[in-house]
Short mmCIF file of C-alpha atoms and ligand atoms in Angstrom, two decimals:
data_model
loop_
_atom_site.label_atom_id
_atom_site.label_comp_id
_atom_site.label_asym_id
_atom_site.label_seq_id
_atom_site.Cartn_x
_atom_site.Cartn_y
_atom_site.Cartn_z
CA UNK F 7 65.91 74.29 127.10
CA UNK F 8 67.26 70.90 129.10
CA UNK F 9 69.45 71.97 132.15
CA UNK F 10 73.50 70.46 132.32
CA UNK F 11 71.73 67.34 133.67
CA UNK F 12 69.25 66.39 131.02
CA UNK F 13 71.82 67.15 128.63
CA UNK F 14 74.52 65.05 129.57
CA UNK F 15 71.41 61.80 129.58
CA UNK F 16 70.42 63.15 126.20
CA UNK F 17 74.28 62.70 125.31
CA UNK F 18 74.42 59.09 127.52
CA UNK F 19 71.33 58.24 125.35
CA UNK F 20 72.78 58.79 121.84
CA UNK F 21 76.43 57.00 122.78
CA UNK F 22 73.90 53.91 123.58
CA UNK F 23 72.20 54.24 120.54
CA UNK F 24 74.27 56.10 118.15
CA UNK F 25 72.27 55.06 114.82
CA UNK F 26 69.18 56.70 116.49
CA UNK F 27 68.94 59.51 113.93
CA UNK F 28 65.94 62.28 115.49
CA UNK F 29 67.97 61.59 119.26
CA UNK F 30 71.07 62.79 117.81
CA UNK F 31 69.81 65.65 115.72
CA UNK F 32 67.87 66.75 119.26
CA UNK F 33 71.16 66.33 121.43
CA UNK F 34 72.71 68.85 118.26
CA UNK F 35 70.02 70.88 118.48
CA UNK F 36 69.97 70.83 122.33
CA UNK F 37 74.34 71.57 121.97
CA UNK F 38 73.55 74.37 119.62
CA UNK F 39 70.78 76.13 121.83
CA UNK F 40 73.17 75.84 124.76
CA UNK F 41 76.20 77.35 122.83
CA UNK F 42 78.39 74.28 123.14
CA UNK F 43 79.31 74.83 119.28
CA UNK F 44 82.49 72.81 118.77
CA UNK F 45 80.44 69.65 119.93
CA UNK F 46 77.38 70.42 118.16
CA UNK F 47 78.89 70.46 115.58
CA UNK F 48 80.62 67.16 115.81
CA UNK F 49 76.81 65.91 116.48
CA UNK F 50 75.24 67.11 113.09
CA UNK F 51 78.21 65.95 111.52
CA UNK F 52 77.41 62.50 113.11
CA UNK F 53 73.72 63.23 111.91
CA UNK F 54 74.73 63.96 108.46
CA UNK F 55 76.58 60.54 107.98
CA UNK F 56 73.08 58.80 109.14
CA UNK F 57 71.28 61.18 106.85
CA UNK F 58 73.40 63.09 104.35
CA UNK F 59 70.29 65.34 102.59
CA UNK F 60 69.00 65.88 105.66
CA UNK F 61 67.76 69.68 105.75
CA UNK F 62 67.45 70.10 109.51
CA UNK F 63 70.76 68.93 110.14
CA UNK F 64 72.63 70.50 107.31
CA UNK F 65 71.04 73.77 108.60
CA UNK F 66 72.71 72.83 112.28
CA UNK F 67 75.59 72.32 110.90
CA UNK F 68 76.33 75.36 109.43
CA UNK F 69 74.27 77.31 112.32
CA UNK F 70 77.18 76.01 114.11
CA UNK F 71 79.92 77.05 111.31
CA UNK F 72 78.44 80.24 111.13
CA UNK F 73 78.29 80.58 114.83
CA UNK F 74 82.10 79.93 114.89
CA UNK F 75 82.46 82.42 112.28
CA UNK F 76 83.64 79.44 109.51
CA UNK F 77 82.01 81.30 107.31
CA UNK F 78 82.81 79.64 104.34
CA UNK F 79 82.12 76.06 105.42
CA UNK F 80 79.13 77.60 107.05
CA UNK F 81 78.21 78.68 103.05
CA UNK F 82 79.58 75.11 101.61
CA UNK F 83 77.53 73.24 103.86
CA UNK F 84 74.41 74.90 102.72
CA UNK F 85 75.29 74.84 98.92
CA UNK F 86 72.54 71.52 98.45
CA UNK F 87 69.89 73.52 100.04
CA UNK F 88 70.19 76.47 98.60
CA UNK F 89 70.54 74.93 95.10
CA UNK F 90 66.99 72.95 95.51
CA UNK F 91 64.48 75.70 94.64
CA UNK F 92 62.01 77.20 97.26
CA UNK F 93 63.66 75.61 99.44
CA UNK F 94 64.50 76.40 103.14
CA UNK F 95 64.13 79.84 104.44
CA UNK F 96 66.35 78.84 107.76
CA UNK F 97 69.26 77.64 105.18
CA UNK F 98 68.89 81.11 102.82
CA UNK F 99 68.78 83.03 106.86
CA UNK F 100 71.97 81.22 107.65
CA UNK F 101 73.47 81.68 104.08
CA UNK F 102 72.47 85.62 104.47
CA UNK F 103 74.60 85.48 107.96
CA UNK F 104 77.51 83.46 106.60
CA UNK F 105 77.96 86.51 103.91
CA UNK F 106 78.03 89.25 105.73
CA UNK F 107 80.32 87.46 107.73
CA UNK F 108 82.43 87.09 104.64
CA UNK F 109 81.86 90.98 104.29
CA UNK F 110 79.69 90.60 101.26
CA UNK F 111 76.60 92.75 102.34
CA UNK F 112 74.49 92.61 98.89
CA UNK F 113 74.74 88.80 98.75
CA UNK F 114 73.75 88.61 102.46
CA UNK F 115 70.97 91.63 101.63
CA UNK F 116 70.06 89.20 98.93
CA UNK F 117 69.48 86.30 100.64
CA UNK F 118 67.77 87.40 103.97
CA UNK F 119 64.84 89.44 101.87
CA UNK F 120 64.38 86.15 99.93
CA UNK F 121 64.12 84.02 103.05
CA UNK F 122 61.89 87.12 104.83
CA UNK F 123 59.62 87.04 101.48
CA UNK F 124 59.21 82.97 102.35
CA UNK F 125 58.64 83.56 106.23
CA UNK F 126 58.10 86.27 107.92
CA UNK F 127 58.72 84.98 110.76
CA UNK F 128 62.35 85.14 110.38
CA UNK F 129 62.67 88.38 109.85
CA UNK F 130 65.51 89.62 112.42
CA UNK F 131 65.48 93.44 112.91
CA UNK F 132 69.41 93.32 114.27
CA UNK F 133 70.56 91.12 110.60
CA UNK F 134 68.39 93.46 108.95
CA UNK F 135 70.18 96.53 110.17
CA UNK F 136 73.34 95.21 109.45
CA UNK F 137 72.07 94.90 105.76
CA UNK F 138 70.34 98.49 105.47
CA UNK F 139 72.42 100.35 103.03
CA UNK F 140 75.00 102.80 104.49
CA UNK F 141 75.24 106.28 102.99
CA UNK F 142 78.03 107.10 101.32
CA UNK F 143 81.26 107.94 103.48
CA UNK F 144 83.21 110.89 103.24
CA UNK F 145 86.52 108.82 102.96
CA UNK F 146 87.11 105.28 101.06
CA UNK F 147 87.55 102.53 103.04
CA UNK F 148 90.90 101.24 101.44
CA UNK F 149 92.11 104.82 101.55
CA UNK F 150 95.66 104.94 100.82
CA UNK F 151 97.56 106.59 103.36
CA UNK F 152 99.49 109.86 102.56
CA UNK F 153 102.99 109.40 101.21
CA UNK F 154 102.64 106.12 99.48
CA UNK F 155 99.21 106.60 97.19
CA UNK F 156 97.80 103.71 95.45
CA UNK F 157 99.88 103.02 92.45
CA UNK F 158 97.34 101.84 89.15
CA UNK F 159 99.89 99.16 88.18
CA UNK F 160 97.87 96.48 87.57
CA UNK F 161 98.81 94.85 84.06
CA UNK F 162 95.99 96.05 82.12
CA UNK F 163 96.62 92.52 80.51
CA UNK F 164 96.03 90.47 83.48
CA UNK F 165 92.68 92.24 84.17
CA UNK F 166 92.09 94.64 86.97
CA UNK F 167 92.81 91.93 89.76
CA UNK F 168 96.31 92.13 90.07
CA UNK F 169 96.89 95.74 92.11
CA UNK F 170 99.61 97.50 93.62
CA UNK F 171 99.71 97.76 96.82
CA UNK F 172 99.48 101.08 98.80
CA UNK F 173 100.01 99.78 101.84
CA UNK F 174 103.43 98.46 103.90
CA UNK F 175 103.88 97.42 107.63
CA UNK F 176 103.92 101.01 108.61
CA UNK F 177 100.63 100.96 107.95
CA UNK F 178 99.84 98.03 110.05
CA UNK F 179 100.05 98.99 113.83
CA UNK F 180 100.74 96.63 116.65
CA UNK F 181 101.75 93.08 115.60
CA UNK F 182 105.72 93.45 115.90
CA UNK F 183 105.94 89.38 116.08
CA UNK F 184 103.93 89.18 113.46
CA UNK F 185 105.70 91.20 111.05
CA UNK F 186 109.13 89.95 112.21
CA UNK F 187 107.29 86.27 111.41
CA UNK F 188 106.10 87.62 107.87
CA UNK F 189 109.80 88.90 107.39
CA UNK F 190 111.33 86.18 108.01
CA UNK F 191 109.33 84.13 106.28
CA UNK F 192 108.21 86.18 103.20
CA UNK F 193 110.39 89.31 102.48
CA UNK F 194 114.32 88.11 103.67
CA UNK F 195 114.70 85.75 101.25
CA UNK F 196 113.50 87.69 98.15
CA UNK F 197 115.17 90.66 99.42
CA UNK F 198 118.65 88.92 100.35
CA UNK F 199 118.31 85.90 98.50
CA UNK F 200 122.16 85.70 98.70
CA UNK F 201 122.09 85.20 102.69
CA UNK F 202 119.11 82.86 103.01
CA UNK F 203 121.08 80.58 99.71
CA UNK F 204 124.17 80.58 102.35
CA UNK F 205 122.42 79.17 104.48
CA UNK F 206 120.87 76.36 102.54
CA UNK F 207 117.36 77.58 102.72
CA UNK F 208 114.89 77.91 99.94
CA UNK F 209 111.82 80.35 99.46
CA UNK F 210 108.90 79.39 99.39
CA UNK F 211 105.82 77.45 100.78
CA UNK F 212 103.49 79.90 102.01
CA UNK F 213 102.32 81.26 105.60
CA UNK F 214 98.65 80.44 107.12
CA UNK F 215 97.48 84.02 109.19
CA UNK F 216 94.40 82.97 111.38
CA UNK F 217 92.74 84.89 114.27
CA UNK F 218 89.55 86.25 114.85
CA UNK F 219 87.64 88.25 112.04
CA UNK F 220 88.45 91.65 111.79
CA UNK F 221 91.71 91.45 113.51
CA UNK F 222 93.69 92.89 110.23
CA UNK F 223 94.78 89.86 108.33
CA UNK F 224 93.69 91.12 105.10
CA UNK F 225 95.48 94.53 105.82
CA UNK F 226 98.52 92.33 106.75
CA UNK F 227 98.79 90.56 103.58
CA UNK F 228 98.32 93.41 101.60
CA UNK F 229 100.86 95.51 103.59
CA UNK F 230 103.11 92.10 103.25
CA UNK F 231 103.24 93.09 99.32
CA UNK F 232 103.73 96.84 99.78
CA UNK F 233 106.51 95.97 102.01
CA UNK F 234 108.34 94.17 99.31
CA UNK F 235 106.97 95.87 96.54
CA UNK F 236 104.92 92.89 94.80
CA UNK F 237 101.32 92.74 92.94
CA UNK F 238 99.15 91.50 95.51
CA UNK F 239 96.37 89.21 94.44
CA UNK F 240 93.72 88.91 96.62
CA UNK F 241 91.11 85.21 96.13
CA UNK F 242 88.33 84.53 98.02
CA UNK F 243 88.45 80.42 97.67
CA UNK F 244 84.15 80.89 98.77
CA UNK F 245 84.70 82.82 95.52
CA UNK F 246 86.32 80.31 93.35
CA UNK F 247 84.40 77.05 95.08
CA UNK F 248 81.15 78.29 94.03
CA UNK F 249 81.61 78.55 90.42
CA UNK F 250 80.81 75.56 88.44
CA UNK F 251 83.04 72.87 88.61
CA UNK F 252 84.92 72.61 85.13
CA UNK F 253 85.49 76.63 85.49
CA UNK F 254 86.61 76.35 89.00
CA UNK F 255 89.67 74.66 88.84
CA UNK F 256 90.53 76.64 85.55
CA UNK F 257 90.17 79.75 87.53
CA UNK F 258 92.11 78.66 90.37
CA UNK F 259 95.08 77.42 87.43
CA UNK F 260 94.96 80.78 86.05
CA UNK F 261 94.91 82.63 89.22
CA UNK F 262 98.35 81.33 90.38
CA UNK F 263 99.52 81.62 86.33
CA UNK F 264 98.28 85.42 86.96
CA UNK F 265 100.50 85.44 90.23
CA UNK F 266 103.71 83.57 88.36
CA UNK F 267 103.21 85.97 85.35
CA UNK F 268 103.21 89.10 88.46
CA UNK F 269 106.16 88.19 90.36
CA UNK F 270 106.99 89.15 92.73
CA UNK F 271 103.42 88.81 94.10
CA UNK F 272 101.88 87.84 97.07
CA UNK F 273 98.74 85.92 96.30
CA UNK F 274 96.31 86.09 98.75
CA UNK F 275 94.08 83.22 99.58
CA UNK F 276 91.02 84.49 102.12
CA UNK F 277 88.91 82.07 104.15
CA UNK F 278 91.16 78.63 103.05
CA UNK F 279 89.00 77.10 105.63
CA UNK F 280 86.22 76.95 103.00
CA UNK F 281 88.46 74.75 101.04
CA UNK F 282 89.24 72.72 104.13
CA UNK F 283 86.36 71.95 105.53
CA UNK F 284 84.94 70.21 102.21
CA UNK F 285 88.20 67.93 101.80
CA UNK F 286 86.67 66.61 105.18
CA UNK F 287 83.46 65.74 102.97
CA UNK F 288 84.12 63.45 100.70
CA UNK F 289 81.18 62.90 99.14
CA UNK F 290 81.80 65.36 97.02
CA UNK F 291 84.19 64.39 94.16
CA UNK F 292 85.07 67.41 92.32
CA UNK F 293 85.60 69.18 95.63
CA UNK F 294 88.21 66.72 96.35
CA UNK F 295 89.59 67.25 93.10
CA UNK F 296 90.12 71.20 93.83
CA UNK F 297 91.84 70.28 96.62
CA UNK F 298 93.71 68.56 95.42
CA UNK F 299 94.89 70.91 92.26
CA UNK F 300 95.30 73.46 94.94
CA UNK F 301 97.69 71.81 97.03
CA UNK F 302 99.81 70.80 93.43
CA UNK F 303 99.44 74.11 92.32
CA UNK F 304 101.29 75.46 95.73
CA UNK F 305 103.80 72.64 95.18
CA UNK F 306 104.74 74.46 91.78
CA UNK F 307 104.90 71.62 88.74
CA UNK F 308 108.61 72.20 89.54
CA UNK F 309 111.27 73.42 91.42
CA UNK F 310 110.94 77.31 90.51
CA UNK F 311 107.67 77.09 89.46
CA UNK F 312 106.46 79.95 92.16
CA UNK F 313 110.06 81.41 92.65
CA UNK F 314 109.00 84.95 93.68
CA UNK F 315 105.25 83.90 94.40
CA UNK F 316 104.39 84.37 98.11
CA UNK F 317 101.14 82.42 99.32
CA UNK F 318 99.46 84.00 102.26
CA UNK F 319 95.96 82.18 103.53
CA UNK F 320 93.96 83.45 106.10
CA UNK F 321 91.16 81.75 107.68
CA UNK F 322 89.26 82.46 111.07
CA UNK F 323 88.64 79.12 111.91
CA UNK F 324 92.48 77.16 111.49
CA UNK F 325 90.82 74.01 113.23
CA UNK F 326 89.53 73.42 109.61
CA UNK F 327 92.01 73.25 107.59
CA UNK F 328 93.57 69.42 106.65
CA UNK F 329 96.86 68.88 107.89
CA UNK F 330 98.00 68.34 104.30
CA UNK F 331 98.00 71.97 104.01
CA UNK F 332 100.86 71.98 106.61
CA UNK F 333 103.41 69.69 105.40
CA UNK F 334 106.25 71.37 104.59
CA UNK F 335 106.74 72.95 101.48
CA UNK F 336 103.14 74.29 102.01
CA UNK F 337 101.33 76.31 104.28
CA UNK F 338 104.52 75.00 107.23
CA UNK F 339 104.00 78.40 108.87
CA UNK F 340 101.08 79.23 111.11
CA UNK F 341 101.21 82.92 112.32
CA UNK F 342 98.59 83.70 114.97
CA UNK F 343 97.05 87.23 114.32
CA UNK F 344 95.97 88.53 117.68
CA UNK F 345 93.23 91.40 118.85
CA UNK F 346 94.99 94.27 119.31
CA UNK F 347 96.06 95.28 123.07
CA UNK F 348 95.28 98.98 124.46
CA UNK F 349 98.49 100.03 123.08
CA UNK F 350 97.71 98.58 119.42
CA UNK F 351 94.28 99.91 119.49
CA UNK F 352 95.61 103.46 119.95
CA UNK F 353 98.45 103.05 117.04
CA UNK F 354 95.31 101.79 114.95
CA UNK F 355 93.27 104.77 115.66
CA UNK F 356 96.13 106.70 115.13
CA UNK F 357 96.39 105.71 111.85
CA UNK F 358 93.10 105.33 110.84
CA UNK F 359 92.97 109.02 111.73
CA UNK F 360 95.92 110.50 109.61
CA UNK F 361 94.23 111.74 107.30
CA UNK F 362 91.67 113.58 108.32
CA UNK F 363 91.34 117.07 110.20
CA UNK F 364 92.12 116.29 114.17
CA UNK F 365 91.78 118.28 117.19
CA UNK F 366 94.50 117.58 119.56
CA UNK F 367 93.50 113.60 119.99
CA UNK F 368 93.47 111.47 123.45
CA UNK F 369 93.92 107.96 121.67
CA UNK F 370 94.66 106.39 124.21
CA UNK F 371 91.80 107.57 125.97
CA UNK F 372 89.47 105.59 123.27
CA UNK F 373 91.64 102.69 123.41
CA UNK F 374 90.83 102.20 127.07
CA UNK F 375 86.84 102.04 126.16
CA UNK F 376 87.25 100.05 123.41
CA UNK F 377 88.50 96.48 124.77
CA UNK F 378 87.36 93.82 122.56
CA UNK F 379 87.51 95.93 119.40
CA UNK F 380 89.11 94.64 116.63
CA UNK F 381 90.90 96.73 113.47
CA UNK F 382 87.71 96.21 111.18
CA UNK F 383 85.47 97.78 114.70
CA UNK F 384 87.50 100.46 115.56
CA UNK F 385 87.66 101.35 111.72
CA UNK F 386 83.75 101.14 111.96
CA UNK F 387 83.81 103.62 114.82
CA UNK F 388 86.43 106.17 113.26
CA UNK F 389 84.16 106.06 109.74
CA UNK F 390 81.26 106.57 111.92
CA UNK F 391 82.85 109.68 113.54
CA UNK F 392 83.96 111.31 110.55
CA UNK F 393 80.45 110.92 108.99
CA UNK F 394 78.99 112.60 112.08
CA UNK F 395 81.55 115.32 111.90
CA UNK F 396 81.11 115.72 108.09
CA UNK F 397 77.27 116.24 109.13
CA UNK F 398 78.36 118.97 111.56
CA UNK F 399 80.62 120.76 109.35
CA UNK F 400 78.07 121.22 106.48
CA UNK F 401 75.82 122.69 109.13
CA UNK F 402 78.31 124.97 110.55
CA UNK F 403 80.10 125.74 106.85
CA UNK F 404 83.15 125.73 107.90
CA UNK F 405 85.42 122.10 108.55
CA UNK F 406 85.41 120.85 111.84
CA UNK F 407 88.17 118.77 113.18
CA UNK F 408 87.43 115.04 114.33
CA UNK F 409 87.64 115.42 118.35
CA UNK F 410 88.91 112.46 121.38
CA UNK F 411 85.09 113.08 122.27
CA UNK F 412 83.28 112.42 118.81
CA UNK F 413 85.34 108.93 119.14
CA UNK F 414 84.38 107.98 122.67
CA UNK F 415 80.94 109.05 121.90
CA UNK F 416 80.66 106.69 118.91
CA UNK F 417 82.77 104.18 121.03
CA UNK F 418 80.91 103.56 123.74
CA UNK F 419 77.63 103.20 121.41
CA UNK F 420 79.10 100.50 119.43
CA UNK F 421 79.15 97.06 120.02
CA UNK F 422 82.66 95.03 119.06
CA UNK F 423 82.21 91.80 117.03
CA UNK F 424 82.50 88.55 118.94
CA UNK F 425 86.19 88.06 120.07
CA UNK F 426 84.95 86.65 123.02
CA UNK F 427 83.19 84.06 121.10
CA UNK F 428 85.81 83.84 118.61
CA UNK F 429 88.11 82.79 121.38
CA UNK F 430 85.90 80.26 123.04
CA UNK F 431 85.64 78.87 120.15
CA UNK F 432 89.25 78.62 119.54
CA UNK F 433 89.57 77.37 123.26
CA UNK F 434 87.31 74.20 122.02
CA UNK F 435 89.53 73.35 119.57
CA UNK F 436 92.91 73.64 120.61
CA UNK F 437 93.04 72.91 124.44
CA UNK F 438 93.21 69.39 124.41
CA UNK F 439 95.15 69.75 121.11
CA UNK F 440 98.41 71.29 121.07
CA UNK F 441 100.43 68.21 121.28
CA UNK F 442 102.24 69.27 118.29
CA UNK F 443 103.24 72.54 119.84
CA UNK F 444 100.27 74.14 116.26
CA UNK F 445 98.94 76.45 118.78
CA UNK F 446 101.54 77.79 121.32
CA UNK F 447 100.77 81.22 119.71
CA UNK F 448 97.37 81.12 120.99
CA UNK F 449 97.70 79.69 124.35
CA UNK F 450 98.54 82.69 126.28
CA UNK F 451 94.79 84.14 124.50
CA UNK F 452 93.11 80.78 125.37
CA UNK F 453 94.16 80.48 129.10
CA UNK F 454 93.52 83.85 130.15
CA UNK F 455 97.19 85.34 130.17
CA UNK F 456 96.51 87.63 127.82
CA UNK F 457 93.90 89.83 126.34
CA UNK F 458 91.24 92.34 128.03
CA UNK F 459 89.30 92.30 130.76
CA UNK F 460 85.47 92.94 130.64
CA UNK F 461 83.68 92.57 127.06
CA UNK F 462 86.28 89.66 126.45
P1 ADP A 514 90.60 90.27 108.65
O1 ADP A 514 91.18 90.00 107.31
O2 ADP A 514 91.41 89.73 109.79
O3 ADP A 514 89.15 89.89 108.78
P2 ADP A 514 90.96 93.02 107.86
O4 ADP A 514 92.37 92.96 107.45
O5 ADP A 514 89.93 93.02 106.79
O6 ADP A 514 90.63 91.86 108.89
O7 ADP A 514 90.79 94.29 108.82
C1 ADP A 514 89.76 95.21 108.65
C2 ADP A 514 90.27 96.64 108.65
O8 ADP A 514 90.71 96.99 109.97
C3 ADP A 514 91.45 96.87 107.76
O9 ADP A 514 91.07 97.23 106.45
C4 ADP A 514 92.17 98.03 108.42
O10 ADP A 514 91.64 99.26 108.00
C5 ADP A 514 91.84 97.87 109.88
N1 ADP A 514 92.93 97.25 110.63
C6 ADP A 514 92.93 96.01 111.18
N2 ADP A 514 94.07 95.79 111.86
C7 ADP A 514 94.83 96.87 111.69
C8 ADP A 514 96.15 97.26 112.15
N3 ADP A 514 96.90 96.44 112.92
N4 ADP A 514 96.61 98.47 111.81
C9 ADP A 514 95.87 99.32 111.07
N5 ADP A 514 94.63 99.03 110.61
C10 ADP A 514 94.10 97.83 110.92
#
């Protein structure tokens, strides 16, 4: 690998001669190895222009999406290369990352035997790991919590996508800004319609959550509709972009007619970035075209149009998305969802725990080894715990209750997922950018005023 000074000639180099095609696809390459990740990726995109089917540097590029956890621009990017048959093993690698990223771990199963199968010299015993199939747990993930169960009340007419909610901010621990934000925004003026009318304001638009993967934006959207007693609808765009074109924008039509048809319902967009990031590429027609339908579709054909529909995005990479997302009237409202502090952490476990049989529990004690863990982690190590424990019990024949040590002991075995990266990533982006005032939210997580110590 080149040391700080070889790369910054390789980079003199390619501003001489920016047409030369391999020097610029070695200075991304060269970025990429090093971890500089915002600006290799601003190289392969520089590649791509000189060589738009390139296969090296569309890999890059979304190495470097995937590496900023843009998952789903990480999966658009690849889209040509994984269409071409036999094609690529790096690209169906990547693709195989970018999906369990996006939490879907059959796809990503999927994709890394087929690339394996083509070279075995990718095989990556960590990826693979991650990909094993888990046994069964005791507990479903989306458990709903005692006292408000999961309601079926889905209109059997609109399909089984339209679901109560279970869930309400009680349920979501930590985040008091962010709620207040979300009430403010989301709930007050379908709630006291009356007071927001007095004072000349209108609902709707909808509200961008962004933060690093994991940190409970999902769980915050969906708590968002418990709160107020809407259907929640829940869209992965990845989802809807990678259907065939005609079909796509139909589905995304009918999705918000399913939403207008639900209200009140929040309708959930996840990873808007994907959507984003291929405006940017505009060699790609229909793409543009979905965009754009998107964006009129959120504008409501007229006034009322989505009276009573609440739009909530969520993306881990908001450096994506287009500003004409954020004109008013659309996605106006960024809300910054942050990792959870020691004192969050414990009100997570807390409730992660109800349910299940406790000794007298220490949560704070786990919150203090478990800086850098996000919701999704520290519901990773509580599943973990219980499975263990489940283990034990059958053994013993009698049910033994979860313990402060079982979750230390699974704790301090478990590795969080990047926020560190996550938030030198974000750092990249928005230090030299906040001009605007986007990212004050962040700020305090970028310059070091905030946060843990230690893993991040
Ligand atoms: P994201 O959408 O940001 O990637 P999720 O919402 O999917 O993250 O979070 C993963 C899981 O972590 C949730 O299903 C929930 O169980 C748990 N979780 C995250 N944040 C919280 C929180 N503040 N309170 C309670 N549980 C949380």
């Amino acid at each position: 690998m080149l040391d700080d000074a070889g790369l910054h000639a390789l980079r003199e180099a390619a501003r001489l001669s920016p047409d030369n095609l391999p020097l610029r696809r070695h200075l991304a390459e060269q970025l990429l190895s090093k971890g500089y990740l915002a600006e290799a990726e601003a190289e392969f995109r520089a590649a791509l222009v000189l060589s738009p089917q390139d296969p090296d540097v569309i890999a890059g590029l979304a190495e470097a999406f995937v590496r900023q956890s843009a998952y789903g621009a990480a999966l658009s990017a690849l889209e040509p290369l994984l269409a071409a048959p036999g094609h690529a093993p790096r690209a169906r690698l990547l693709a195989a990352r970018a999906l369990l990223g996006e939490g879907d771990v059959a796809g990503a199963a999927r994709r890394y035997h087929d690339a394996v199968a083509r070279d075995p010299s990718l095989a990556d015993p960590d990826l693979a790991a991650r990909l094993a199939p888990q046994p069964a747990t005791p507990h479903p993930p989306q458990a709903a919590p005692s006292g408000t169960p999961h309601s079926p009340g889905a209109d059997p007419a609109d399909g089984a996508e339209a679901e109560r909610s279970g869930v309400t901010f009680a349920d979501v621990a930590g985040m008091e800004a962010v709620k207040e934000a979300l009430r403010m925004k989301l709930l007050l003026p379908v709630q006291q319609p009356e007071l927001f009318a007095a004072f000349g304001k209108r609902a709707g638009g909808g509200v961008l959550l962004y933060g690093p993967p994991g940190a409970g934006k999902t769980h915050l959207a969906r708590a968002a509709a418990g709160e107020l007693g809407a259907a929640f609808i829940s869209v992965g765009l990845a989802d809807i972009l990678d259907m065939y074109i005609g079909s796509s924008e139909r589905n995304l039509r009918a999705t918000f007619e399913m939403a207008r048809r639900n209200r009140p319902c929040v309708l959930f967009f996840d990873e808007v970035d994907a959507l984003a990031a291929r405006r940017s590429d505009m060699r790609q027609a229909h793409t543009r075209q979905l965009v754009n339908q998107f964006l009129a579709e959120l504008d409501g054909v007229d006034e009322n149009a989505n009276e009573g529909v609440l739009v909530l995005a969520a993306t881990n990479a908001p450096w994506y998305i287009d500003v004409a997302f954020r004109r008013p009237g659309r996605f106006d409202q960024m809300v910054f969802v942050p990792p959870p502090d020691a004192a969050a952490r414990a009100a997570i476990l807390r409730i992660l725990c109800r349910d299940k049989p406790l000794a007298e529990m220490d949560f704070d004690a786990v919150a203090k080894v478990t800086d850098g863990f996000v919701g999704a982690d520290l519901k990773g190590v509580v599943d973990r715990a219980v499975e263990t424990k489940l283990h034990q019990s059958i053994s013993a024949g009698r049910p033994l209750p979860l313990t402060t040590d079982d979750l230390l002991a699974v704790a301090q075995a478990t590795r969080p997922t990047a926020v560190k990266e996550w938030l030198g990533t974000a750092r990249n982006y928005v230090l030299h950018a906040n001009d605007s005032g986007a990212w004050d939210e962040l700020m305090p997580w970028i310059d070091g005023k905030k946060g843990g110590k230690g893993r991040w």
